[in-house]
Coordinates of C-alpha atoms and ligand atoms in Angstrom, one line a residue:
M1 CA 215.4 21.4 94.1
L2 CA 217.2 18.3 93.6
I3 CA 220.5 19.5 95.2
Q4 CA 218.4 20.6 98.3
S5 CA 216.9 17.3 98.7
L6 CA 220.3 15.5 98.5
A7 CA 221.7 17.8 101.0
F8 CA 219.1 16.7 103.6
T9 CA 219.2 13.2 102.8
L10 CA 222.9 12.2 102.4
P11 CA 224.0 12.9 105.9
A12 CA 221.1 10.9 107.3
L13 CA 222.2 7.9 105.0
L14 CA 225.9 8.3 106.2
L15 CA 224.5 8.1 109.8
A16 CA 221.8 5.1 109.1
P17 CA 221.6 3.9 112.6
V18 CA 220.4 7.1 114.4
P19 CA 216.9 6.7 115.0
Q20 CA 215.4 9.9 113.3
P21 CA 213.6 10.2 110.1
A22 CA 215.5 11.3 107.0
A23 CA 214.1 14.8 106.7
K24 CA 214.3 16.3 110.1
E25 CA 211.0 16.0 111.8
Y26 CA 210.4 17.1 115.4
R27 CA 207.9 14.9 117.4
P28 CA 206.3 16.0 120.3
M29 CA 206.2 14.3 123.7
P30 CA 202.8 13.3 125.2
G31 CA 200.7 16.0 126.9
V32 CA 201.7 19.0 124.8
K33 CA 197.7 19.7 124.2
D34 CA 197.4 20.3 128.2
K35 CA 200.8 22.3 128.5
L36 CA 199.1 24.8 125.5
A37 CA 195.8 25.1 127.8
R38 CA 198.0 26.5 130.6
Y39 CA 198.4 29.6 128.7
A40 CA 195.0 32.3 128.5
S41 CA 194.9 34.1 125.2
V42 CA 194.5 37.9 125.7
R43 CA 194.3 40.6 122.8
L44 CA 196.7 43.6 123.4
T45 CA 194.9 46.8 122.5
T46 CA 194.7 50.4 123.5
D47 CA 192.6 53.3 122.4
V48 CA 194.4 54.4 119.2
S49 CA 191.9 57.2 118.7
S50 CA 193.5 59.3 121.3
L51 CA 196.7 59.3 119.6
T52 CA 198.0 61.6 116.9
P53 CA 198.0 60.7 113.2
N54 CA 201.8 60.5 113.4
E55 CA 201.7 58.3 116.4
R56 CA 199.4 56.0 114.7
K57 CA 201.8 55.8 111.7
M58 CA 204.7 55.1 114.1
L59 CA 203.2 52.0 115.6
P60 CA 203.6 49.7 112.6
L61 CA 207.1 50.6 112.3
L62 CA 208.0 50.0 115.9
I63 CA 206.3 46.6 115.8
D64 CA 208.4 45.8 112.6
A65 CA 211.9 46.8 114.6
A66 CA 210.2 44.6 117.4
Q67 CA 209.6 41.6 115.1
Q68 CA 213.6 41.9 114.4
M69 CA 214.4 41.6 118.1
D70 CA 212.0 38.7 118.0
R71 CA 214.3 37.0 115.1
I72 CA 217.3 37.5 117.1
F73 CA 216.1 36.2 120.2
W74 CA 215.1 32.9 118.2
L75 CA 218.7 32.6 117.2
E76 CA 219.8 33.2 121.0
A77 CA 217.6 30.9 122.5
W78 CA 217.4 27.9 119.8
G79 CA 218.2 28.8 116.3
E80 CA 216.2 29.5 112.8
K81 CA 212.8 29.9 113.9
Q82 CA 210.9 29.0 110.7
Q83 CA 212.8 26.2 109.7
F84 CA 212.3 24.7 113.2
L85 CA 208.6 25.3 113.3
A86 CA 207.9 23.8 109.8
A87 CA 209.5 20.5 111.1
I88 CA 207.1 20.3 113.8
A89 CA 203.8 18.6 112.0
D90 CA 201.6 18.6 115.2
P91 CA 199.9 22.0 115.6
D92 CA 199.6 22.1 119.3
A93 CA 203.5 21.3 119.7
R94 CA 204.5 23.8 117.0
R95 CA 202.4 26.5 118.7
Y96 CA 203.9 25.5 122.2
A97 CA 207.3 25.8 120.7
E98 CA 206.7 29.4 119.5
I99 CA 205.4 30.4 122.8
N100 CA 208.7 28.9 124.4
Y101 CA 211.2 30.1 121.6
G102 CA 212.4 26.6 121.4
P103 CA 211.7 23.0 122.3
W104 CA 212.1 23.5 126.3
D105 CA 209.0 24.3 128.4
R106 CA 209.9 27.6 130.2
L107 CA 207.0 27.0 132.8
D108 CA 208.6 23.5 133.6
N109 CA 212.1 23.9 134.6
D110 CA 212.9 23.6 131.0
Q111 CA 212.1 20.2 130.4
A112 CA 212.1 19.3 126.6
F113 CA 208.5 18.8 124.9
I114 CA 210.2 17.7 121.8
Q115 CA 211.7 14.3 121.3
G116 CA 215.7 14.0 120.9
V117 CA 216.5 17.4 121.5
G118 CA 218.6 16.9 124.8
E119 CA 218.8 19.3 127.8
K120 CA 218.6 23.0 127.2
P121 CA 222.1 24.1 127.2
A122 CA 223.1 26.7 130.1
T123 CA 225.1 28.6 127.4
A124 CA 221.9 29.2 125.2
N125 CA 223.5 30.2 121.9
F126 CA 225.6 33.0 123.5
Y127 CA 228.7 30.6 123.9
P128 CA 229.7 27.3 122.4
H129 CA 227.4 24.6 123.9
D130 CA 230.5 22.5 125.0
L131 CA 232.2 25.6 126.8
T132 CA 232.4 25.2 130.7
K133 CA 232.6 27.8 133.3
T134 CA 236.2 26.7 133.9
D135 CA 237.3 26.8 130.3
F136 CA 235.9 30.5 130.2
E137 CA 237.6 31.5 133.4
Q138 CA 240.9 29.8 132.5
F139 CA 240.7 31.7 129.0
I140 CA 240.4 34.8 130.8
A141 CA 243.1 34.4 133.2
A142 CA 245.4 33.5 130.4
H143 CA 244.0 36.7 128.3
P144 CA 243.2 39.5 130.9
A145 CA 243.0 41.9 128.0
D146 CA 240.3 40.2 126.4
A147 CA 238.1 39.9 129.7
T148 CA 236.1 43.1 128.9
A149 CA 234.9 41.9 125.5
F150 CA 234.3 38.4 126.8
K151 CA 232.1 39.4 129.8
S152 CA 230.5 42.0 127.9
E153 CA 226.6 41.7 127.7
Y154 CA 226.7 42.5 124.0
T155 CA 229.1 40.0 122.6
V156 CA 228.6 36.2 121.4
I157 CA 231.6 33.9 122.2
E158 CA 232.6 31.7 119.5
R159 CA 235.3 29.4 118.4
G160 CA 237.5 30.9 115.6
P161 CA 238.8 28.8 112.6
G162 CA 241.9 27.3 114.9
G163 CA 239.4 26.6 117.9
Q164 CA 240.4 29.7 119.7
L165 CA 237.7 31.4 121.6
V166 CA 236.8 34.8 120.1
A167 CA 234.1 37.6 121.0
V168 CA 231.8 38.8 118.4
P169 CA 229.9 42.1 118.9
Y170 CA 226.1 41.8 118.4
H171 CA 225.8 44.2 115.9
Q172 CA 228.2 42.1 113.6
H173 CA 226.9 38.7 114.6
F174 CA 223.2 39.6 114.0
A175 CA 223.9 42.2 111.4
E176 CA 221.0 41.6 109.2
P177 CA 218.1 41.8 111.7
V178 CA 220.1 44.6 113.4
Q179 CA 220.1 46.5 110.1
A180 CA 216.4 45.8 109.4
A181 CA 215.4 47.1 113.0
V182 CA 217.5 50.3 112.5
R183 CA 216.0 51.3 109.5
S184 CA 212.4 51.1 111.0
I185 CA 213.4 52.8 114.2
R186 CA 214.8 55.8 112.0
A187 CA 211.7 55.8 110.0
A188 CA 209.8 56.1 113.1
A189 CA 212.1 58.8 114.5
A190 CA 211.4 60.7 111.4
L191 CA 207.7 60.9 112.5
A192 CA 208.1 61.6 116.1
E193 CA 206.5 64.8 117.4
D194 CA 207.9 64.7 120.9
P195 CA 211.5 65.8 120.8
G196 CA 212.6 63.6 123.7
F197 CA 211.3 60.4 121.9
K198 CA 212.7 61.6 118.6
R199 CA 216.1 62.0 120.1
Y200 CA 216.0 58.6 122.0
L201 CA 214.9 56.7 118.8
E202 CA 217.7 58.3 116.9
L203 CA 220.5 57.4 119.6
R204 CA 218.9 53.9 119.9
A205 CA 219.1 53.1 116.3
A206 CA 222.9 54.1 116.6
A207 CA 223.4 52.2 119.6
L208 CA 222.1 48.9 118.1
E209 CA 224.5 49.5 115.2
S210 CA 227.6 50.2 117.6
D211 CA 226.3 48.1 120.9
N212 CA 227.2 51.2 123.1
Y213 CA 224.0 51.8 124.7
Q214 CA 224.7 54.3 127.3
A215 CA 223.8 57.6 125.6
S216 CA 220.6 56.0 124.3
D217 CA 219.7 54.8 128.1
F218 CA 220.3 58.3 129.2
A219 CA 218.1 59.9 126.5
W220 CA 215.3 57.3 127.4
L221 CA 215.6 58.4 131.1
D222 CA 215.3 62.1 130.0
M223 CA 211.9 61.4 128.0
K224 CA 208.9 62.8 130.2
D225 CA 206.0 63.9 127.8
N226 CA 206.0 61.0 125.1
T227 CA 202.7 59.1 124.8
V228 CA 204.3 56.2 122.8
D229 CA 207.2 54.4 124.1
F230 CA 209.6 51.8 122.8
V231 CA 211.9 49.4 124.7
V232 CA 214.1 47.8 122.4
G233 CA 217.6 45.9 122.2
P234 CA 219.5 43.3 124.2
I235 CA 218.3 43.9 127.8
E236 CA 217.9 41.2 130.4
T237 CA 220.5 38.5 131.0
Y238 CA 218.3 35.8 132.4
E239 CA 218.8 33.6 129.2
D240 CA 222.4 33.1 129.7
R241 CA 222.3 30.5 132.4
L242 CA 226.2 29.9 132.4
F243 CA 227.3 33.4 133.6
G244 CA 224.2 35.7 133.5
Y245 CA 226.4 38.0 131.3
K246 CA 224.9 38.2 128.0
A247 CA 221.6 40.3 127.3
A248 CA 219.0 38.9 125.3
H249 CA 217.1 40.7 122.7
E250 CA 213.6 42.0 123.2
A251 CA 211.1 44.9 122.7
Y252 CA 207.9 46.3 123.9
V253 CA 205.7 48.9 122.2
L254 CA 203.9 50.8 124.7
V255 CA 201.3 53.6 125.0
K256 CA 201.2 55.6 128.3
D257 CA 198.1 55.8 130.5
K258 CA 198.3 59.1 131.5
V259 CA 195.5 59.0 134.3
W260 CA 197.2 56.4 136.2
S261 CA 200.7 57.7 135.5
K262 CA 199.7 60.9 137.4
R263 CA 198.8 58.7 140.3
L264 CA 201.9 57.2 140.3
E265 CA 204.1 60.2 140.0
R266 CA 204.2 61.2 143.8
Y267 CA 205.5 57.9 145.1
A268 CA 208.9 58.4 143.2
A269 CA 209.7 61.4 145.6
F270 CA 209.9 58.7 148.6
L271 CA 212.8 56.8 147.3
P272 CA 215.5 58.3 149.4
E273 CA 213.5 58.3 152.4
L274 CA 212.8 54.6 151.9
Q275 CA 216.1 53.7 151.4
R276 CA 217.4 55.5 154.7
G277 CA 214.7 53.3 156.4
L278 CA 215.6 49.9 155.3
P279 CA 216.1 47.4 158.0
V280 CA 220.0 47.0 157.7
P281 CA 223.0 48.4 159.0
D282 CA 224.0 51.6 157.5
A283 CA 226.8 50.2 155.4
Y284 CA 224.2 48.3 153.5
K285 CA 222.1 51.2 152.4
K286 CA 224.6 54.2 151.8
E287 CA 224.1 54.2 148.2
T288 CA 221.8 57.1 146.9
P289 CA 219.0 55.9 144.4
G290 CA 218.7 58.4 141.7
S291 CA 216.2 61.2 142.0
A292 CA 215.2 61.2 138.5
S293 CA 213.6 58.1 138.8
D294 CA 210.0 57.8 137.6
L295 CA 207.2 55.5 137.5
N296 CA 204.2 55.3 134.8
A297 CA 201.2 53.0 133.6
Y298 CA 201.1 51.9 130.1
D299 CA 199.1 49.6 127.9
A300 CA 201.4 47.2 126.3
I301 CA 200.6 46.6 122.6
Y302 CA 203.5 44.5 121.4
Y303 CA 205.9 42.0 123.3
A304 CA 208.7 40.4 121.1
G305 CA 211.9 38.2 121.9
D306 CA 212.8 37.7 125.5
C307 CA 210.0 39.5 127.1
N308 CA 207.3 37.4 125.0
A309 CA 208.9 33.9 125.9
G310 CA 207.0 31.7 128.7
A311 CA 205.8 33.8 131.4
K312 CA 205.1 37.4 130.5
T313 CA 206.3 40.5 132.5
I314 CA 204.0 42.7 133.6
A315 CA 206.4 45.5 134.9
I316 CA 209.8 46.8 133.4
N317 CA 212.3 48.3 135.4
L318 CA 215.5 49.8 133.3
P319 CA 217.8 50.6 132.4
N320 CA 220.3 47.7 133.9
D321 CA 223.3 49.8 133.3
E322 CA 224.5 50.4 137.1
Q323 CA 226.6 53.6 136.1
V324 CA 223.3 55.1 134.6
Q325 CA 221.1 53.9 137.6
L326 CA 223.5 55.7 139.9
K327 CA 223.7 58.7 138.1
K328 CA 220.0 59.2 137.0
G329 CA 218.1 56.2 138.5
T330 CA 215.6 54.3 136.4
R331 CA 212.4 54.4 135.0
R332 CA 209.6 51.9 136.1
L333 CA 206.9 51.0 133.4
Q334 CA 203.8 49.4 134.9
L335 CA 201.9 47.3 132.0
K336 CA 198.4 47.8 133.4
N337 CA 196.5 46.1 130.8
A338 CA 198.7 42.9 130.9
M339 CA 198.7 43.0 134.6
R340 CA 194.8 43.3 134.8
A341 CA 194.6 40.3 132.4
K342 CA 196.9 38.1 134.5
F343 CA 194.9 39.3 137.6
D344 CA 191.4 38.2 136.2
K345 CA 192.6 35.3 134.4
I346 CA 194.8 33.8 137.0
L347 CA 194.9 35.4 140.3
V348 CA 191.3 35.7 141.0
P349 CA 190.7 32.0 140.4
I350 CA 193.6 30.9 142.2
A351 CA 192.4 33.0 145.2
D352 CA 189.0 31.4 145.0
Q353 CA 190.7 27.9 145.2
L354 CA 193.2 28.6 147.8
I355 CA 192.7 31.7 150.2
A356 CA 190.8 31.1 153.4
T357 CA 187.1 32.2 152.7
D358 CA 187.2 34.9 155.3
Q359 CA 190.4 36.5 153.7
R360 CA 189.3 36.2 150.2
K361 CA 188.0 40.0 150.5
H362 CA 191.8 40.9 150.6
I363 CA 192.4 40.0 147.2
T364 CA 192.1 43.2 145.1
F365 CA 193.6 44.6 141.9
E366 CA 194.7 47.8 143.9
A367 CA 196.7 45.6 146.0
F368 CA 198.0 43.5 143.1
F369 CA 199.0 46.7 141.3
G370 CA 200.7 48.1 144.2
D371 CA 202.6 44.9 145.3
T372 CA 203.8 44.8 141.2
M373 CA 204.6 48.6 141.4
F374 CA 206.5 48.4 144.4
H375 CA 208.5 45.5 143.4
E376 CA 209.8 47.7 140.6
V377 CA 210.7 50.6 142.9
A378 CA 212.5 48.1 145.2
H379 CA 214.9 47.3 142.6
G380 CA 216.4 51.0 142.6
L381 CA 216.8 50.6 146.1
G382 CA 219.3 48.7 148.5
I383 CA 222.9 48.1 147.1
K384 CA 224.4 47.8 143.6
S385 CA 228.1 47.5 144.7
T386 CA 229.5 45.0 147.5
I387 CA 230.7 46.7 150.8
N388 CA 233.8 44.4 150.9
G389 CA 235.6 45.1 147.5
K390 CA 234.2 42.3 145.6
G391 CA 232.9 44.9 143.0
T392 CA 229.3 44.9 141.9
V393 CA 226.8 42.8 143.5
R394 CA 225.9 41.4 139.9
D395 CA 229.6 40.2 139.1
A396 CA 229.9 38.8 142.8
L397 CA 226.8 36.7 142.6
K398 CA 227.2 35.7 139.0
E399 CA 224.3 33.4 138.1
Q400 CA 222.8 33.6 141.4
A401 CA 222.3 37.4 141.0
G402 CA 219.1 37.6 138.9
A403 CA 217.0 35.5 141.4
L404 CA 218.2 37.1 144.4
E405 CA 217.5 40.4 143.0
E406 CA 214.0 39.5 142.0
G407 CA 213.4 38.3 145.4
K408 CA 214.9 41.4 146.9
A409 CA 212.4 43.5 144.9
D410 CA 209.4 41.3 146.1
I411 CA 210.1 41.6 149.5
L412 CA 211.4 45.2 149.8
G413 CA 208.3 46.2 147.7
L414 CA 206.0 44.7 150.3
Y415 CA 208.1 46.4 153.0
M416 CA 207.7 49.7 151.4
V417 CA 204.0 49.4 150.7
T418 CA 203.4 48.8 154.5
Q419 CA 205.7 51.9 155.5
L420 CA 203.7 53.9 153.2
I421 CA 200.5 52.5 154.6
K422 CA 201.7 53.4 158.0
R423 CA 202.3 56.9 157.1
G424 CA 198.9 57.5 155.4
E425 CA 200.6 57.7 152.1
W426 CA 199.3 54.8 150.3
K427 CA 195.4 54.5 150.7
D428 CA 194.4 52.2 147.9
A429 CA 194.6 49.1 149.9
A430 CA 195.3 47.7 153.5
A431 CA 198.4 46.2 154.8
M432 CA 196.3 42.6 154.8
D433 CA 195.2 43.3 151.2
H434 CA 198.6 43.3 150.4
Y435 CA 199.9 40.6 152.2
V436 CA 197.1 38.0 151.2
T437 CA 197.2 39.1 147.5
F438 CA 201.0 38.7 147.7
M439 CA 200.7 35.2 149.1
A440 CA 198.2 34.2 146.3
G441 CA 200.7 35.9 143.8
I442 CA 203.5 33.9 144.9
I443 CA 201.6 30.5 144.4
R444 CA 200.8 32.0 141.0
S445 CA 204.6 32.6 140.1
V446 CA 205.9 29.3 141.8
R447 CA 203.8 27.8 139.0
F448 CA 206.4 29.1 136.6
G449 CA 208.7 26.5 138.1
A450 CA 212.4 27.1 139.2
S451 CA 213.7 27.9 135.6
S452 CA 212.8 31.4 136.0
A453 CA 214.6 33.8 138.1
H454 CA 211.2 35.0 139.5
G455 CA 210.0 31.4 140.2
R456 CA 213.1 30.5 142.3
A457 CA 212.9 33.9 144.0
N458 CA 209.4 33.0 145.0
M459 CA 209.9 29.6 146.1
A460 CA 212.5 30.7 148.6
C461 CA 210.3 33.4 149.8
F462 CA 207.3 30.8 150.2
N463 CA 209.6 28.7 152.4
F464 CA 210.9 31.6 154.4
F465 CA 207.1 32.7 155.1
Q466 CA 206.3 29.3 156.0
Q467 CA 209.0 28.9 158.6
A468 CA 208.5 32.2 160.2
G469 CA 204.8 31.2 160.5
A470 CA 203.5 34.3 158.4
F471 CA 201.0 31.9 157.0
S472 CA 199.0 28.7 157.7
V473 CA 197.4 26.2 155.9
D474 CA 193.9 24.8 157.0
S475 CA 192.5 21.5 156.8
S476 CA 190.8 22.3 153.7
G477 CA 194.0 23.3 152.3
R478 CA 193.3 26.9 152.3
Y479 CA 195.8 29.8 153.2
R480 CA 195.4 32.1 155.8
V481 CA 197.8 35.1 156.6
D482 CA 198.8 36.0 160.1
E483 CA 199.2 39.8 159.7
A484 CA 201.8 40.2 162.8
K485 CA 204.0 37.5 161.8
M486 CA 203.8 38.4 158.3
E487 CA 204.9 42.0 158.9
K488 CA 207.9 40.8 160.9
A489 CA 209.0 38.0 158.3
V490 CA 209.0 40.6 155.7
E491 CA 211.6 42.7 157.7
A492 CA 213.8 39.7 158.5
L493 CA 213.8 38.4 154.9
A494 CA 214.6 41.8 153.5
A495 CA 217.5 42.1 155.8
K496 CA 218.6 38.6 155.0
I497 CA 218.8 39.3 151.1
L498 CA 220.3 42.9 151.4
K499 CA 223.2 41.5 153.4
F500 CA 223.7 38.4 150.9
Q501 CA 224.0 41.3 148.2
G502 CA 226.2 43.6 150.2
D503 CA 228.8 41.0 151.3
G504 CA 228.7 39.4 147.5
D505 CA 228.2 36.2 149.4
Y506 CA 228.2 33.9 146.5
D507 CA 228.3 30.7 148.2
G508 CA 225.8 31.8 151.0
V509 CA 223.3 32.6 148.4
K510 CA 223.9 29.3 146.6
A511 CA 223.5 27.4 149.5
W512 CA 220.5 29.2 150.5
S513 CA 218.6 29.1 147.2
G514 CA 219.6 25.4 146.9
E515 CA 217.9 24.3 150.2
S516 CA 215.0 26.8 150.1
G517 CA 214.2 26.7 146.2
K518 CA 212.6 23.5 146.8
V519 CA 208.8 22.9 146.7
S520 CA 207.4 22.0 150.1
P521 CA 204.7 19.4 150.6
A522 CA 202.2 22.1 151.2
L523 CA 202.9 24.1 148.1
Q524 CA 202.9 20.8 146.0
A525 CA 199.2 20.0 147.3
A526 CA 198.2 23.6 146.4
L527 CA 199.7 23.5 143.1
H528 CA 198.1 19.9 142.4
R529 CA 194.7 21.6 143.3
L530 CA 195.3 24.3 140.9
A531 CA 196.1 21.9 138.1
K532 CA 192.9 20.0 138.7
A533 CA 190.9 23.4 138.5
N534 CA 192.6 23.9 135.1
I535 CA 193.5 27.7 135.9
P536 CA 195.6 28.9 133.3
V537 CA 199.4 29.5 134.5
D538 CA 200.1 32.5 132.2
I539 CA 199.0 34.5 129.1
V540 CA 199.9 34.6 125.6
F541 CA 199.1 37.5 123.2
E542 CA 197.3 38.2 120.0
Q543 CA 199.1 41.4 119.0
G544 CA 200.1 43.5 115.9
A545 CA 198.9 46.3 113.9
S546 CA 195.8 44.4 112.7
V547 CA 194.7 43.5 116.5
L548 CA 195.0 47.4 116.9
G549 CA 193.0 48.3 113.8
L550 CA 195.9 49.9 112.0
N551 CA 196.0 48.1 108.8
Ligands
ZN601 ZN1 211.8 42.7 139.0

């Protein structure tokens, strides 16, 4: 007890002039209560009575493993969670820190909302905070044999005892939470009745222990009949804003919606045809999307780590491994309950404020669902490798890759759905429903700010549409879509993005996202109007085994 308190106060005494209290306390900046009000709370549930007894027993085990991913993501994004939260006395600030996995506001360009924490480091905790891009690149040039380990999605870069850089695999760096997750996943595997799911869980546990994920990715793509699903591990690389190399940990526990899934099945068959029809020269569309790709709808019952930080994902397209994608395609999971919650709590109130009264009827859940679904399909289309020998698009475009890929998926998704409507294959909504709902969706997404890849992509898209006359703003500040001009603008923007990717044009993308990522005066006025109307910006979840009635 005594020793502990000495350890706390001694450094503070030695550093007397620092204007911080002796025992570390984190004080909020003004306005945290209003920030918290931007999140609408939603309970994540599903009909557990339709599950088998073993499936019901598996869910708490999968939630346990997900909570370990949550612990690891805290370490990646900030540091120790409990210690940090305990040092925040203000309950609103503490809750907001919990939602943001740290002291920087993910909905507001990573502005600090806690005093004295400084700017969010681009490195997160994947690299030493003082490491620059030049340091890293010089190190790789001097140690080419280390390039693979250093650029790996699954290593943390540290300084060794002599100050030299070392790459430590995740399973070593995060050994304790990884082992805890592995134990829960193996216990769930023992209960799994679906052989595909059992095999995937076993391989995924082994993958977390070795950081070799490919075999488990293939096993995940092979699963067809499982009702319960589990996405787990280091997956997306957005949290690494230095290079976009390092994958952050996350997990989703999911239950398949079989009725919706059946409806979605038939669209996967259109992928090769849609790839051939992309509005670019042949060189940019010669890759073949995997034919085993599939698309299903789920109720999400647990979000953890990266995917639970700030703005919530409502659709998943995985795996990210390009080799796996080229061989087997991807799986796209539509998180229908989370999507419906965002539509009801956010998109409908936004449309009521901002869409021209006579176009308000075009705001429909079917169109919203379709836009999101085809966004995910579109990730599998286009191009993964540059056409001029610059390697993969992801490597060539470095930290710009993520935002551009999201922009591509949005715009190709819209392109595809209009093609399917023309062929009479998609009858749930008209093209105008998709365009108008998409515009309302862009405004919703731009509210995330430029800190998320999606937010930046949407801002660029908004500005492109405005220049093309695809929408206008009337004297009352309401948006009106011009159907013919919108159709042309969608094709032009799709072609522009696919060319950027195929050419691996890093400088071009950087210049474009710099100039078009800015918020226009018209958009600023719209955002201001929404702020005054107190419409939530995103959702947070009440989730867990007790919410499901499982304990
Ligand atoms: Zn996406």
